[in-house]
């Protein structure tokens, strides 16, 4: 069974690429960041602080998170759009550094590896969640290009954002994701690295298909 992982920082293009790839290859798709975002949304809605690890661990057990290709639900409530805000991204980045949060969603993430195979994207897909993957990719791009992509994406979804704030938020988030102790954002030793700064989504997909 095909298992392809695509990791990288915010705005590196992994979401767009993983989706296209899963369509072209007729594989299942997992956006692992969406799971962290749903937990973050739940905590924000319930005014639970980011650092209450024991309480968060307890609450996660009762959450019913379902991730489909075009829809994400939390306890049957469609939260697909709401989880895309920068506020939620920031909380997601904070809680993703908690060991028990990462551990408690491992099985959920792995459950998406089903026939005919999976394209999984995130930060630690190739290193921790699916180390056995047969093809691993790590996408990068300059901070400015990543902020510009995020800007377009968020504006098109109706969020009110400013490019300067996005650059600093992305830098802050990278810093947290790269420097955390558990499952930091690092390429797997056997991952192919692709700098997508000057590449179109099609060019990245083609580069990946060639390797596959
Ligand atoms: O990919 P994203 O922007 O939706 O991810 C939101 C946050 O979730 C990100 O800043 C870090 C965390 N995350 C993670 O720690 N591990 C993953 N596999 C995916 C996301």
XYZ file of N, CA and C and ligand atoms in Angstrom:
656
model
N 0.845 -1.195 0.000
C 0.000 0.000 0.000
C 0.881 1.246 0.000
N 0.492 2.213 -0.829
C 1.269 3.443 -0.914
C 1.090 4.326 0.313
N 2.199 4.782 0.870
C 2.133 5.706 2.004
C 3.117 6.834 1.728
N 2.568 8.021 1.478
C 3.398 9.163 1.093
C 3.261 10.240 2.165
N 4.384 10.739 2.681
C 4.295 11.801 3.686
C 4.846 13.102 3.103
N 4.189 14.187 3.455
C 4.627 15.511 3.016
C 4.661 16.420 4.238
N 5.862 16.765 4.672
C 6.000 17.645 5.830
C 6.584 18.978 5.400
N 6.442 19.958 6.284
C 7.022 21.273 5.999
C 6.360 22.333 6.838
N 6.927 23.545 6.820
C 6.369 24.631 7.631
C 5.103 25.232 7.018
N 4.463 26.131 7.757
C 3.242 26.804 7.292
C 3.499 27.520 5.965
N 2.617 27.297 5.005
C 2.720 28.010 3.730
C 3.719 27.413 2.750
N 4.267 26.252 3.073
C 5.262 25.652 2.163
C 4.572 24.990 0.975
N 3.251 24.898 1.041
C 2.500 24.336 -0.085
C 2.061 22.905 0.159
N 2.356 22.373 1.332
C 2.085 20.947 1.540
C 0.605 20.582 1.445
N -0.275 21.487 1.894
C -1.716 21.198 1.836
C -2.192 21.071 0.402
N -1.863 22.085 -0.404
C -2.282 22.089 -1.812
C -1.722 20.869 -2.536
N -0.437 20.628 -2.321
C 0.242 19.538 -3.031
C -0.307 18.170 -2.600
N -0.501 18.003 -1.305
C -0.976 16.706 -0.802
C -2.374 16.394 -1.341
N -3.204 17.433 -1.416
C -4.552 17.242 -1.953
C -4.513 16.818 -3.426
N -3.734 17.552 -4.231
C -3.644 17.240 -5.668
C -3.121 15.813 -5.851
N -2.075 15.508 -5.078
C -1.436 14.202 -5.192
C -2.402 13.071 -4.816
N -3.167 13.285 -3.752
C -4.090 12.231 -3.324
C -5.184 12.033 -4.374
N -5.589 13.131 -5.050
C -6.590 13.005 -6.124
C -6.001 12.238 -7.308
N -4.795 12.671 -7.719
C -4.184 12.046 -8.903
C -3.909 10.564 -8.703
N -3.495 10.222 -7.474
C -3.110 8.825 -7.213
C -4.250 8.016 -6.600
N -5.406 8.669 -6.427
C -6.589 8.027 -5.832
C -6.272 7.431 -4.464
N -5.626 8.253 -3.626
C -5.282 7.789 -2.279
C -6.059 8.603 -1.252
N -6.163 8.090 -0.035
C -6.775 8.853 1.047
C -5.859 10.027 1.387
N -6.415 10.988 2.101
C -5.660 12.200 2.417
C -5.834 12.553 3.888
N -4.730 12.866 4.551
C -4.809 13.320 5.942
C -4.093 14.652 6.105
N -4.822 15.651 6.592
C -4.240 16.946 6.950
C -4.123 16.925 8.482
N -2.948 16.527 8.979
C -2.816 16.339 10.437
C -2.921 17.671 11.184
N -2.530 18.771 10.523
C -2.640 20.080 11.171
C -4.083 20.392 11.532
N -5.026 19.891 10.722
C -6.448 20.158 10.982
C -6.860 19.567 12.326
N -6.258 18.436 12.705
C -6.616 17.813 13.981
C -6.154 18.706 15.143
N -4.899 19.212 15.030
C -4.419 20.130 16.072
C -5.289 21.393 16.108
N -5.714 21.849 14.938
C -6.547 23.052 14.873
C -7.924 22.820 15.512
N -8.503 21.641 15.320
C -9.814 21.361 15.915
C -9.699 21.348 17.445
N -8.632 20.746 17.950
C -8.431 20.740 19.406
C -8.279 22.186 19.898
N -7.492 22.969 19.148
C -7.287 24.372 19.521
C -8.615 25.128 19.556
N -9.461 24.867 18.564
C -10.766 25.539 18.508
C -11.602 25.175 19.735
N -11.586 23.889 20.069
C -12.349 23.434 21.232
C -11.867 24.149 22.505
N -10.539 24.261 22.656
C -9.986 24.906 23.855
C -10.368 26.384 23.895
N -10.258 27.052 22.730
C -10.624 28.475 22.685
C -12.096 28.681 23.028
N -12.937 27.836 22.440
C -14.380 27.978 22.687
C -14.717 27.789 24.158
N -13.957 26.914 24.811
C -14.261 26.598 26.204
C -13.341 27.315 27.206
N -12.599 28.289 26.689
C -11.713 29.116 27.525
C -10.760 28.269 28.369
N -10.214 27.239 27.761
C -9.239 26.392 28.469
C -7.834 26.860 28.069
N -6.998 27.246 29.029
C -5.658 27.748 28.697
C -4.797 26.690 27.995
N -3.899 27.178 27.108
C -3.030 26.302 26.300
C -2.104 25.409 27.091
N -1.828 25.796 28.345
C -0.812 25.051 29.088
C -1.403 24.112 30.146
N -2.723 23.963 30.163
C -3.364 23.066 31.139
C -3.296 21.628 30.618
N -2.092 21.060 30.605
C -1.892 19.787 29.906
C -2.814 18.661 30.392
N -2.939 18.500 31.697
C -3.764 17.395 32.205
C -5.225 17.548 31.808
N -5.724 18.776 31.942
C -7.121 19.054 31.606
C -7.343 18.834 30.096
N -6.400 19.307 29.299
C -6.525 19.171 27.836
C -6.551 17.683 27.460
N -5.640 16.930 28.075
C -5.554 15.495 27.808
C -6.899 14.820 28.107
N -7.480 15.214 29.230
C -8.765 14.671 29.646
C -9.869 15.005 28.639
N -9.884 16.261 28.211
C -10.942 16.744 27.308
C -10.848 16.102 25.920
N -9.609 15.879 25.456
C -9.424 15.326 24.105
C -10.122 13.972 23.967
N -10.109 13.211 25.080
C -10.707 11.868 25.058
C -12.166 11.908 24.632
N -12.862 12.992 24.973
C -14.298 13.071 24.680
C -14.606 13.733 23.345
N -13.565 14.152 22.625
C -13.838 14.854 21.362
C -14.034 13.867 20.225
N -15.019 14.151 19.393
C -15.198 13.328 18.202
C -14.772 14.172 17.001
N -13.540 13.914 16.546
C -12.999 14.694 15.438
C -13.030 13.828 14.182
N -13.703 14.319 13.148
C -13.727 13.563 11.900
C -13.165 14.445 10.800
N -12.139 13.919 10.149
C -11.509 14.660 9.072
C -11.810 13.969 7.752
N -12.507 14.680 6.869
C -12.766 14.161 5.526
C -12.017 15.074 4.556
N -11.952 14.693 3.301
C -11.134 15.465 2.368
C -11.552 16.946 2.306
N -12.844 17.190 2.345
C -13.296 18.577 2.190
C -14.021 19.111 3.414
N -14.044 18.358 4.477
C -14.835 18.769 5.628
C -14.226 18.253 6.934
N -14.226 19.103 7.961
C -13.734 18.691 9.270
C -14.853 18.949 10.277
N -15.164 17.945 11.098
C -16.212 18.160 12.090
C -15.695 17.897 13.507
N -16.260 18.666 14.434
C -15.969 18.486 15.855
C -17.312 18.193 16.514
N -17.451 17.005 17.067
C -18.722 16.570 17.660
C -19.894 16.874 16.722
N -19.730 16.503 15.475
C -20.744 16.666 14.419
C -21.003 18.106 13.978
N -20.219 19.035 14.471
C -20.369 20.439 14.086
C -19.329 20.721 12.985
N -19.766 21.264 11.842
C -18.840 21.541 10.741
C -17.947 22.742 11.096
N -16.646 22.498 11.272
C -15.725 23.567 11.681
C -14.667 23.831 10.597
N -14.948 23.360 9.379
C -13.985 23.427 8.274
C -13.372 24.816 8.096
N -14.213 25.842 8.084
C -13.710 27.197 7.840
C -13.145 27.818 9.115
N -13.845 27.577 10.211
C -13.472 28.240 11.470
C -12.055 27.888 11.934
N -11.602 26.687 11.636
C -10.262 26.299 12.111
C -9.140 26.948 11.303
N -9.479 27.671 10.242
C -8.431 28.229 9.369
C -7.883 29.568 9.815
N -8.421 30.161 10.880
C -7.956 31.497 11.274
C -6.537 31.435 11.852
N -5.840 32.567 11.842
C -4.487 32.620 12.396
C -4.514 32.451 13.916
N -5.616 32.894 14.535
C -5.740 32.754 15.993
C -5.722 31.264 16.366
N -6.476 30.484 15.607
C -6.517 29.033 15.868
C -5.160 28.401 15.528
N -4.531 28.873 14.457
C -3.216 28.323 14.080
C -2.219 28.519 15.223
N -2.294 29.676 15.846
C -1.354 29.989 16.927
C -1.605 29.069 18.138
N -2.873 28.901 18.499
C -3.178 27.997 19.625
C -2.749 26.579 19.264
N -3.008 26.182 18.001
C -2.633 24.823 17.559
C -1.133 24.619 17.716
N -0.364 25.619 17.338
C 1.086 25.507 17.440
C 1.500 25.371 18.918
N 0.840 26.125 19.804
C 1.157 26.028 21.240
C 0.863 24.638 21.792
N -0.361 24.155 21.554
C -0.730 22.877 22.183
C -0.027 21.693 21.529
N 0.468 21.907 20.296
C 1.134 20.782 19.622
C 2.501 20.497 20.243
N 2.958 21.371 21.147
C 4.235 21.074 21.805
C 4.019 20.217 23.063
N 2.756 19.935 23.408
C 2.478 19.121 24.601
C 2.534 17.627 24.260
N 3.348 16.919 25.026
C 3.580 15.499 24.754
C 2.274 14.695 24.748
N 1.425 14.931 25.753
C 0.218 14.098 25.859
C -0.773 14.411 24.742
N -0.747 15.641 24.238
C -1.632 15.974 23.110
C -1.175 15.176 21.886
N 0.125 15.199 21.620
C 0.649 14.478 20.452
C 0.351 12.981 20.583
N 0.598 12.451 21.802
C 0.401 11.015 21.998
C -1.073 10.647 21.814
N -1.966 11.505 22.277
C -3.385 11.115 22.261
C -3.992 11.135 20.860
N -3.331 11.754 19.898
C -3.928 11.722 18.549
C -3.144 10.840 17.568
N -2.174 10.109 18.106
C -1.383 9.225 17.228
C -2.260 8.168 16.547
N -3.086 7.488 17.342
C -3.915 6.418 16.777
C -4.903 6.972 15.763
N -5.477 8.128 16.079
C -6.429 8.745 15.151
C -5.740 9.007 13.803
N -4.531 9.564 13.856
C -3.811 9.857 12.606
C -3.508 8.567 11.839
N -3.041 7.562 12.593
C -2.662 6.308 11.920
C -3.874 5.586 11.330
N -5.048 5.852 11.882
C -6.250 5.156 11.400
C -6.599 5.561 9.961
N -6.006 6.650 9.471
C -6.292 7.077 8.095
C -5.486 6.290 7.057
N -4.547 5.494 7.526
C -3.769 4.663 6.588
C -4.557 3.399 6.298
N -5.339 3.481 5.255
C -6.232 2.383 4.850
C -6.126 2.203 3.344
N -6.554 1.057 2.832
C -6.518 0.875 1.387
C -7.303 1.985 0.690
N -6.891 2.481 -0.430
C -5.750 2.050 -1.240
C -4.416 2.689 -0.859
N -4.355 3.443 0.249
C -3.112 4.093 0.631
C -3.386 5.523 1.071
N -2.324 6.228 1.435
C -2.523 7.546 2.063
C -1.454 8.562 1.668
N -1.907 9.811 1.514
C -0.976 10.944 1.460
C -1.226 11.712 2.762
N -0.211 11.790 3.631
C -0.382 12.454 4.923
C 0.520 13.671 4.988
N -0.062 14.807 5.377
C 0.766 16.010 5.470
C 0.763 16.613 6.859
N 1.900 17.227 7.234
C 1.991 17.836 8.559
C 3.403 18.267 8.874
N 3.813 18.005 10.131
C 5.162 18.393 10.554
C 6.016 17.166 10.864
N 5.348 16.096 11.316
C 6.091 14.908 11.781
C 5.558 13.629 11.143
N 4.964 13.753 9.954
C 4.397 12.568 9.308
C 5.494 11.558 8.971
N 6.599 12.032 8.404
C 7.677 11.125 7.990
C 8.597 10.725 9.131
N 8.600 11.492 10.212
C 9.536 11.193 11.304
C 8.905 10.363 12.424
N 7.661 10.685 12.793
C 7.070 10.050 13.983
C 5.806 9.229 13.690
N 4.883 9.822 12.941
C 3.585 9.160 12.774
C 3.679 8.001 11.770
N 4.375 8.236 10.655
C 4.508 7.182 9.642
C 5.975 7.012 9.227
N 6.845 6.616 10.181
C 8.268 6.494 9.815
C 8.497 5.432 8.746
N 7.514 4.523 8.595
C 7.669 3.439 7.627
C 7.260 3.851 6.206
N 6.856 5.106 6.007
C 6.362 5.555 4.687
C 7.359 5.245 3.586
N 6.837 4.850 2.405
C 7.780 4.499 1.335
C 8.285 5.712 0.567
N 7.530 6.821 0.610
C 8.024 8.045 -0.034
C 7.790 9.225 0.898
N 8.864 9.942 1.186
C 8.755 11.080 2.112
C 9.255 12.355 1.438
N 8.508 13.434 1.647
C 8.904 14.717 1.064
C 8.879 15.781 2.140
N 9.777 16.759 2.000
C 9.810 17.885 2.926
C 9.865 19.141 2.084
N 8.795 19.949 2.176
C 8.703 21.159 1.361
C 9.139 22.383 2.156
N 9.841 23.281 1.491
C 10.221 24.543 2.124
C 9.897 25.670 1.149
N 9.965 26.906 1.615
C 9.850 28.091 0.757
C 10.278 29.269 1.619
N 10.639 30.381 0.990
C 11.075 31.544 1.774
C 9.919 32.022 2.651
N 10.246 32.690 3.741
C 9.202 33.189 4.655
C 8.266 34.145 3.919
N 8.824 35.040 3.084
C 8.002 36.036 2.378
C 7.009 35.345 1.454
N 7.481 34.334 0.729
C 6.600 33.618 -0.197
C 5.507 32.873 0.586
N 5.882 32.295 1.701
C 4.899 31.550 2.503
C 3.846 32.495 3.077
N 4.299 33.679 3.523
C 3.338 34.659 4.066
C 2.413 35.143 2.946
N 2.968 35.354 1.749
C 2.150 35.823 0.620
C 1.091 34.780 0.264
N 1.459 33.505 0.305
C 0.497 32.429 0.000
C -0.606 32.395 1.055
N -0.189 32.466 2.318
C -1.171 32.457 3.414
C -2.129 33.637 3.278
N -1.545 34.796 2.906
C -2.349 36.021 2.770
C -3.465 35.787 1.748
N -3.075 35.293 0.578
C -4.063 35.036 -0.493
C -5.142 34.068 -0.021
N -4.669 33.001 0.628
C -5.583 31.954 1.104
C -6.602 32.516 2.110
N -6.087 33.276 3.079
C -6.956 33.777 4.150
C -7.911 34.849 3.632
N -7.409 35.733 2.756
C -8.269 36.783 2.181
C -9.403 36.126 1.386
N -9.050 35.068 0.629
C -10.082 34.416 -0.192
C -11.147 33.741 0.679
N -10.781 33.425 1.914
C -11.765 32.810 2.820
C -12.500 33.877 3.640
N -12.184 35.149 3.386
C -12.906 36.232 4.060
C -12.302 36.672 5.390
N -11.062 36.181 5.711
C -10.439 36.615 6.959
C -9.766 37.971 6.734
N -9.767 38.802 7.789
C -9.161 40.122 7.697
C -7.712 40.002 8.180
N -6.745 39.997 7.252
C -5.345 39.816 7.659
C -4.446 40.870 7.018
N -3.257 41.001 7.604
C -2.303 41.988 7.114
C -0.984 41.251 6.894
N -0.343 41.533 5.758
C 0.821 40.745 5.339
C 1.981 40.856 6.342
N 2.168 42.053 6.943
C 3.284 42.222 7.894
C 3.062 41.371 9.148
N 1.818 41.360 9.618
C 1.509 40.524 10.792
C 1.731 39.055 10.440
N 1.351 38.681 9.215
C 1.486 37.275 8.814
C 2.944 36.837 8.807
N 3.838 37.720 8.302
C 5.268 37.367 8.275
C 5.743 37.093 9.701
N 5.396 37.986 10.638
C 5.906 37.748 12.002
C 5.214 36.565 12.663
N 3.926 36.345 12.358
C 3.249 35.189 12.957
C 3.845 33.879 12.436
N 4.154 33.865 11.148
C 4.741 32.649 10.557
C 6.118 32.384 11.159
N 6.903 33.467 11.340
C 8.241 33.288 11.919
C 8.139 32.758 13.357
N 7.190 33.318 14.092
C 6.993 32.892 15.480
C 6.593 31.415 15.534
N 5.679 31.052 14.644
C 5.164 29.679 14.625
C 6.261 28.694 14.196
N 7.050 29.083 13.171
C 8.170 28.233 12.731
C 9.099 27.978 13.898
N 9.409 29.068 14.585
C 10.346 28.996 15.683
C 9.866 27.996 16.744
N 8.565 28.089 17.072
C 7.999 27.177 18.072
C 7.981 25.735 17.558
N 7.567 25.564 16.293
C 7.447 24.204 15.734
C 8.818 23.532 15.572
N 9.837 24.342 15.222
C 11.178 23.778 14.988
C 11.885 23.475 16.304
N 11.655 24.331 17.304
C 12.425 24.208 18.544
C 11.767 23.413 19.663
N 10.548 22.917 19.439
C 9.925 22.151 20.524
C 10.672 20.828 20.706
N 10.570 20.298 21.935
C 11.342 19.081 22.250
C 10.744 17.840 21.588
N 9.414 17.776 21.566
C 8.766 16.567 21.049
C 8.350 16.748 19.597
N 8.730 15.789 18.760
C 8.374 15.815 17.329
C 8.572 17.193 16.686
N 9.774 17.751 16.773
C 9.965 19.060 16.146
C 9.858 18.963 14.618
N 9.683 20.130 14.013
C 9.603 20.178 12.550
C 11.001 19.997 11.977
N 11.316 18.758 11.569
C 12.612 18.473 10.922
C 12.354 17.488 9.786
N 13.149 17.578 8.724
C 12.965 16.599 7.653
C 13.406 15.222 8.129
N 12.692 14.180 7.715
C 13.150 12.813 8.001
C 14.456 12.624 7.229
N 15.337 11.770 7.748
C 16.641 11.625 7.083
C 16.488 11.077 5.667
N 15.376 10.356 5.418
C 15.171 9.792 4.085
C 14.129 10.586 3.267
N 13.914 11.861 3.644
C 12.933 12.669 2.895
C 13.605 13.408 1.735
N 12.878 13.539 0.626
C 13.346 14.381 -0.478
C 12.933 15.801 -0.151
N 13.894 16.736 -0.185
C 13.537 18.125 0.127
C 13.304 18.910 -1.161
N 12.245 19.700 -1.174
C 11.933 20.508 -2.365
C 11.671 21.944 -1.931
N 12.425 22.879 -2.505
C 12.181 24.295 -2.243
C 11.134 24.762 -3.263
N 9.961 25.152 -2.753
C 8.840 25.475 -3.652
C 8.704 26.981 -3.931
N 9.671 27.778 -3.431
C 9.543 29.247 -3.549
C 9.188 29.692 -4.961
N 9.894 29.150 -5.954
C 9.676 29.611 -7.327
C 8.947 28.579 -8.187
N 8.276 27.640 -7.541
C 7.594 26.593 -8.309
C 6.078 26.726 -8.198
N 5.383 26.387 -9.279
C 3.915 26.366 -9.235
C 3.505 25.038 -8.598
N 2.256 24.943 -8.125
C 1.810 23.657 -7.552
C 2.029 22.502 -8.532
N 1.727 22.716 -9.820
C 1.909 21.641 -10.807
C 3.361 21.194 -10.903
N 4.268 22.182 -10.838
C 5.690 21.831 -10.928
C 6.126 21.006 -9.711
N 5.594 21.350 -8.548
C 5.956 20.586 -7.338
C 5.386 19.166 -7.449
N 4.114 19.089 -7.883
C 3.479 17.768 -8.025
C 4.283 16.912 -9.014
N 4.682 17.524 -10.124
C 5.442 16.744 -11.113
C 6.779 16.275 -10.557
N 7.436 17.152 -9.782
C 8.726 16.766 -9.183
C 8.514 15.567 -8.246
N 7.416 15.602 -7.503
C 7.136 14.507 -6.574
C 6.799 13.221 -7.337
N 5.956 13.369 -8.375
C 5.560 12.181 -9.156
C 6.777 11.525 -9.790
N 7.735 12.343 -10.206
C 8.953 11.765 -10.792
C 9.695 10.906 -9.783
N 9.767 11.385 -8.546
C 10.465 10.620 -7.496
C 9.693 9.333 -7.166
N 8.365 9.448 -7.231
C 7.556 8.271 -6.890
C 7.674 7.244 -8.005
O -0.289 22.733 9.056
P -1.077 23.695 9.924
O -0.676 25.124 9.735
O -2.550 23.507 9.787
O -0.709 23.280 11.448
C -1.134 24.019 12.565
C -0.198 23.748 13.733
O -0.339 22.392 14.170
C 1.284 23.917 13.446
O 1.759 25.218 13.731
C 1.959 22.900 14.311
C 0.922 21.845 14.556
N 1.167 20.603 13.825
C 2.046 19.716 14.385
O 2.653 20.006 15.409
N 2.252 18.508 13.800
C 1.625 18.179 12.663
N 1.851 16.989 12.119
C 0.741 19.108 12.049
C 0.535 20.318 12.650
